[in-house]
CSV table of C-alpha atoms and ligand atoms in Angstrom, one decimal:
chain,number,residue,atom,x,y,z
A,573,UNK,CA,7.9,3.7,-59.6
A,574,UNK,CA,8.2,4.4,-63.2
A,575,UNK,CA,6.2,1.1,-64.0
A,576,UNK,CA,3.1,3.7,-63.1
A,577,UNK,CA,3.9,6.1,-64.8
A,578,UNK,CA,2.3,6.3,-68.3
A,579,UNK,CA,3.7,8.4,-71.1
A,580,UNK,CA,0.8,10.9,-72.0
A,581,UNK,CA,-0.2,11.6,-76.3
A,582,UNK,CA,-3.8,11.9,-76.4
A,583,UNK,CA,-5.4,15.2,-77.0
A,584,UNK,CA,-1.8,16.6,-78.2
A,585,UNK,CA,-1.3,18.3,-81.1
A,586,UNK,CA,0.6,15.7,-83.4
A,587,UNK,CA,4.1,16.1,-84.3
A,588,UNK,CA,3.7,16.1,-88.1
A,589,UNK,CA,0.9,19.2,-87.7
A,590,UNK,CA,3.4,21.3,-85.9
A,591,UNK,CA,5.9,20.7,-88.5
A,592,UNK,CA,3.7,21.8,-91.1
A,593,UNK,CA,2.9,24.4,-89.0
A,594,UNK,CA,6.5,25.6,-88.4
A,595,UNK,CA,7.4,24.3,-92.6
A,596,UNK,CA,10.2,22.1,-91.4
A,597,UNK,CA,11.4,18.9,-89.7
A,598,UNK,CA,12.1,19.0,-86.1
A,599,UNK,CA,16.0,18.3,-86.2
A,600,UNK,CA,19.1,18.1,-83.1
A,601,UNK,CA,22.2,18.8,-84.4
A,602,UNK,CA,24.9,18.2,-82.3
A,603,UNK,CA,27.9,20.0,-81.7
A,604,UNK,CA,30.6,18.5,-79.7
A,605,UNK,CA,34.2,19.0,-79.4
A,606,UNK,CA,36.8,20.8,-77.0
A,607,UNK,CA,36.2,23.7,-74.6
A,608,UNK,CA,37.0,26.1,-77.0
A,609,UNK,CA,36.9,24.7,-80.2
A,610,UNK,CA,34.3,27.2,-81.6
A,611,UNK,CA,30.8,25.1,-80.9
A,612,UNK,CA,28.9,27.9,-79.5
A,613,UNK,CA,30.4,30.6,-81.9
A,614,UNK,CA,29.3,27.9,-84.6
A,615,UNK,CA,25.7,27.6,-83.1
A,616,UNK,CA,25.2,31.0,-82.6
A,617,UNK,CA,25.9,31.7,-86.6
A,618,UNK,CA,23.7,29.0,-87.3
A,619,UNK,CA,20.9,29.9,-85.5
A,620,UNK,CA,21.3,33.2,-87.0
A,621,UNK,CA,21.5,32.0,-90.4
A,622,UNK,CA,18.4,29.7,-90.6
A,623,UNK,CA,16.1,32.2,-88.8
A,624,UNK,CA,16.7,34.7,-91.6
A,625,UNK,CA,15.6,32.0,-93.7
A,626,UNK,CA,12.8,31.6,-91.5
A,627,UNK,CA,13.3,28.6,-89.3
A,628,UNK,CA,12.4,28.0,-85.9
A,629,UNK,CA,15.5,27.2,-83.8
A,630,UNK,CA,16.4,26.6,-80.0
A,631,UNK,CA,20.0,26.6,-79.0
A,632,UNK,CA,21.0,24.2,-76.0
A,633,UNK,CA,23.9,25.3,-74.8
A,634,UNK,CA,25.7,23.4,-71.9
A,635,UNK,CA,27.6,26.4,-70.1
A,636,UNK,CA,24.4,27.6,-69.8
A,637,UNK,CA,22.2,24.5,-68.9
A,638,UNK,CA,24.7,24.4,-66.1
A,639,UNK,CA,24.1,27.6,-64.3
A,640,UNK,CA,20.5,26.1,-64.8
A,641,UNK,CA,19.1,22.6,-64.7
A,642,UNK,CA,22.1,20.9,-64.8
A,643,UNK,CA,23.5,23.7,-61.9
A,644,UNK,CA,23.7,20.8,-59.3
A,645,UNK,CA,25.9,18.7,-61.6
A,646,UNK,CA,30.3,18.5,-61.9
A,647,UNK,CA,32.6,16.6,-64.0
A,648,UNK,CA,32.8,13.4,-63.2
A,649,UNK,CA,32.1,10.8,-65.6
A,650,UNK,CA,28.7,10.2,-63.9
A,651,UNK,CA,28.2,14.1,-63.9
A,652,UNK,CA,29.0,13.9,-67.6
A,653,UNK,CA,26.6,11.5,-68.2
A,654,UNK,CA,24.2,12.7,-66.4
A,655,UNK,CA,24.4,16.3,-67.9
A,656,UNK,CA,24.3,14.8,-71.8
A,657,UNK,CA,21.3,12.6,-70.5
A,658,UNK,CA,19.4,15.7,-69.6
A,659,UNK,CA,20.1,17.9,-73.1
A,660,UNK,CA,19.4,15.0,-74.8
A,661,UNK,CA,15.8,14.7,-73.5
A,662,UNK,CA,15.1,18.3,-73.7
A,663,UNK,CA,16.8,18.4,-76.9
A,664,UNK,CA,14.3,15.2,-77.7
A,665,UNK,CA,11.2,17.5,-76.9
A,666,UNK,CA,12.1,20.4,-78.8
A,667,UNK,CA,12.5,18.3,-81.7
A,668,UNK,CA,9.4,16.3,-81.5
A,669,UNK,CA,7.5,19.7,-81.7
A,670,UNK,CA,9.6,20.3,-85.3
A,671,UNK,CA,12.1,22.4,-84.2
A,672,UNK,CA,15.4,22.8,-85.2
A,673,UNK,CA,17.8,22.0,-82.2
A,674,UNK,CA,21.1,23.5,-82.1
A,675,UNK,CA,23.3,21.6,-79.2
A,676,UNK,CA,26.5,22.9,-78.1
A,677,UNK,CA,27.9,20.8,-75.3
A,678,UNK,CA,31.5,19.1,-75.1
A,679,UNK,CA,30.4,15.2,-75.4
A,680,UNK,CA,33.8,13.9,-75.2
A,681,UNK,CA,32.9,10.2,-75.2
A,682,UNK,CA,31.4,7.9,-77.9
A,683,UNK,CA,29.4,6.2,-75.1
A,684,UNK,CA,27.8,10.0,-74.4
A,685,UNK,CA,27.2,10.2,-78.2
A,686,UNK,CA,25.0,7.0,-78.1
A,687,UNK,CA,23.6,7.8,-75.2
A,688,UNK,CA,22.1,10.8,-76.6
A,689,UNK,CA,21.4,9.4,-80.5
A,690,UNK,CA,19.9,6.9,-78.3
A,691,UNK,CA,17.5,8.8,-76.9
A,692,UNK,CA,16.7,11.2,-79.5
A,693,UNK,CA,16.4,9.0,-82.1
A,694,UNK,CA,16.5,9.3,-85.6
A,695,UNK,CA,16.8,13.3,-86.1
A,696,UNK,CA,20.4,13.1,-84.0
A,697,UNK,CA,22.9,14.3,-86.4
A,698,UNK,CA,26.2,14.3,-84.7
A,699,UNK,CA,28.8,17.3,-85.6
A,700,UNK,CA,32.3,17.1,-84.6
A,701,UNK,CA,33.7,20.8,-83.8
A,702,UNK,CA,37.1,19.7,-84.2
A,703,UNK,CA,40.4,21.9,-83.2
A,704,UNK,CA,43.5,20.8,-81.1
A,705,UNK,CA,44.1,21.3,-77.7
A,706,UNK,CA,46.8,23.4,-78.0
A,707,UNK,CA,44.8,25.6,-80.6
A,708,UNK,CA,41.4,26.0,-78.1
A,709,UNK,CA,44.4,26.9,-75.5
A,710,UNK,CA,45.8,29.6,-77.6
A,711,UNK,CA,42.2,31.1,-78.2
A,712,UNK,CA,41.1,30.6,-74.9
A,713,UNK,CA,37.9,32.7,-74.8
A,714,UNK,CA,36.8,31.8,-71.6
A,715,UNK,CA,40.3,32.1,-69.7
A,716,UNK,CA,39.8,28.8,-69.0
A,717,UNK,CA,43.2,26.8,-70.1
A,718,UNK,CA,45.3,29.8,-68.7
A,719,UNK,CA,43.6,28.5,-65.2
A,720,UNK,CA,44.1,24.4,-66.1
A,721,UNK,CA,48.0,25.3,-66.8
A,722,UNK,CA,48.0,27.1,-63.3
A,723,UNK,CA,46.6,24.0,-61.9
A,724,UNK,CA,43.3,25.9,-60.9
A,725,UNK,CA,40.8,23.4,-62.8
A,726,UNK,CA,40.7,20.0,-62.0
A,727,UNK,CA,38.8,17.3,-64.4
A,728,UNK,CA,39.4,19.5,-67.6
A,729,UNK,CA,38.6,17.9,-70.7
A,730,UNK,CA,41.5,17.4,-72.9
A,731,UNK,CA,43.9,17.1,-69.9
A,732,UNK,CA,42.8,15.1,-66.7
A,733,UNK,CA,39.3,14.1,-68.5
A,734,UNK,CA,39.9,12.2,-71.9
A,735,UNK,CA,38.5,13.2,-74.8
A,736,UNK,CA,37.6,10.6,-77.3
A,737,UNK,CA,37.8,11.8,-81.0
A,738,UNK,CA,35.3,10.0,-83.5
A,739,UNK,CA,35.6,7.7,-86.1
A,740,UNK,CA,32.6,8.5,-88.5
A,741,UNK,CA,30.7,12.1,-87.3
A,742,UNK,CA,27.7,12.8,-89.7
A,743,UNK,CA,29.9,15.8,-90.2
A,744,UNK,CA,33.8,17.0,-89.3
A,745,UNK,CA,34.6,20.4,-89.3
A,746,UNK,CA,37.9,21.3,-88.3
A,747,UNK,CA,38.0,25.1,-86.9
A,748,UNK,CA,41.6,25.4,-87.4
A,749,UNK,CA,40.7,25.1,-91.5
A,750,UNK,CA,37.0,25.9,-91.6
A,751,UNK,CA,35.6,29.6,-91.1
A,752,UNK,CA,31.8,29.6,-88.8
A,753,UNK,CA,30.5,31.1,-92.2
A,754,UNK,CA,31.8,28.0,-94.2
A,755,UNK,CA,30.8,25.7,-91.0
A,756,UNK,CA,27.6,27.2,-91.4
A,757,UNK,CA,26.7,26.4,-94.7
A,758,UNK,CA,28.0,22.6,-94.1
A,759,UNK,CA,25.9,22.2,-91.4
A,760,UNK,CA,23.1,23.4,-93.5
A,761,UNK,CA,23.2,20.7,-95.8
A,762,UNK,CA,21.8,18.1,-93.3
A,763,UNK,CA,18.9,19.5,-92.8
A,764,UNK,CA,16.7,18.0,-95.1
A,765,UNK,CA,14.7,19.9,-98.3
B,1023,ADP,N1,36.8,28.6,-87.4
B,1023,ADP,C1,36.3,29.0,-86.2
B,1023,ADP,N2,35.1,28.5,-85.9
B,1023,ADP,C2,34.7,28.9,-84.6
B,1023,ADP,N3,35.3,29.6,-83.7
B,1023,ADP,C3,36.5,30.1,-84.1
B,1023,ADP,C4,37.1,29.8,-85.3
B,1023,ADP,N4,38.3,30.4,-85.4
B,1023,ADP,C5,38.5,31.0,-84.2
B,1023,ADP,N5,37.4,30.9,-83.4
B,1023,ADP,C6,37.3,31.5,-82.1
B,1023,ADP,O1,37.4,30.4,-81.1
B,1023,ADP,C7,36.6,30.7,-80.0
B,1023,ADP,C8,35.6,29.5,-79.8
B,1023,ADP,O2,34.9,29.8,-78.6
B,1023,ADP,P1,33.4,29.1,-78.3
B,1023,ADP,O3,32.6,29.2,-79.6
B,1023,ADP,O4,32.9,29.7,-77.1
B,1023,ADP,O5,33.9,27.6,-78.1
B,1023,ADP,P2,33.1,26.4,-77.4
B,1023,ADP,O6,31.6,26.8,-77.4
B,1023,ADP,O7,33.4,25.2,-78.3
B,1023,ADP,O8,33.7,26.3,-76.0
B,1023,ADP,C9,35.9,32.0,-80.3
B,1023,ADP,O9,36.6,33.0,-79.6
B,1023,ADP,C10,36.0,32.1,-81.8
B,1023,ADP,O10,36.0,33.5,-82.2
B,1024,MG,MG1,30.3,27.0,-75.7
């Protein structure tokens, strides 16, 4: 079916005028790491940051693209899949329209990192939110490990579902050492002049 379908560019506004437009480059930064592990506390600082410096930003934030489009979607490793495919392409959009893309969703394989520097392309950076398991358990903002150690979550990342820790990020930050104000400037510095 797809083989008739054909990708659609004329009479758009090019990418390169809306990024003039907006005064930046349309970017996805991507924050993986544990349940826990400070991504969306990270994003949200970020996002505040560069609007007061007067970018244009979108969070994606995978808690909530699973009450939404992803709502029909588990844990499974073809869930997982399935769930990064989908940020990934709507991160790709955003960014294709210059703007800044803040993702925040677990990503605990390397294949689901490819997968989505795959299909975003060359404005993926890849940020590793890094804390232990035992650290994201002791914070626990969403309950969420108190409920895995009662045996109440099945498929829980760090425990029954693997996580795979990376070899070269585009950036580390380790929560346990790193403040969001300090993760924020960091992550900053990717973003080109
Ligand atoms: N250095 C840090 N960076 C980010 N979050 C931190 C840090 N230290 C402690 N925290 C706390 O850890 C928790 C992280 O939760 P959250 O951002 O929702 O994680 P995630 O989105 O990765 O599941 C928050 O309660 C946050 O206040
Ligand atoms: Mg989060």
């Amino acid at each position: 079916m797809a083989e008739n379908i054909h990708t659609q560019f004329h009479r758009f506004v090019a990418p390169a005028e809306k990024e003039a437009l907006l005064g930046q480059r349309g970017i996805v930064l991507w924050l993986y790491g544990l349940s826990g592990s400070g991504k969306s506390t990270i994003a949200a600082a970020l996002e505040r940051s560069l609007h007061e410096g007067g970018h244009f930003t979108v969070i994606l934030d995978g808690d909530n693209f699973r009450h939404g489009l992803n709502s029909d979607l588990g844990f499974s490793d073809e869930d997982r899949h399935e769930n990064v495919r989908r940020v990934a392409e709507v991160a790709r959009v955003f960014a294709l329209q210059g703007v800044i893309v803040l993702v925040s969703v677990i990503t605990p394989k390397k294949s689901l990192r490819s997968l989505a520097r795959g299909i975003v392309g060359e404005s993926f950076q890849e940020i590793f939110i890094r804390a232990s398991y035992e650290t994201c358990a002791t914070r626990d903002p969403k309950g969420l490990y108190a409920k895995v150690a009662e045996g109440k979550i099945k498929q829980f990342t760090g425990k029954e579902s693997g996580f795979e820790e990376p070899c070269s990020p585009d950036l580390l930050i380790d929560t346990e050492k790193i403040d969001p104000t300090s993760a924020v400037e960091m992550i900053k510095t990717l973003l080109p002049e």
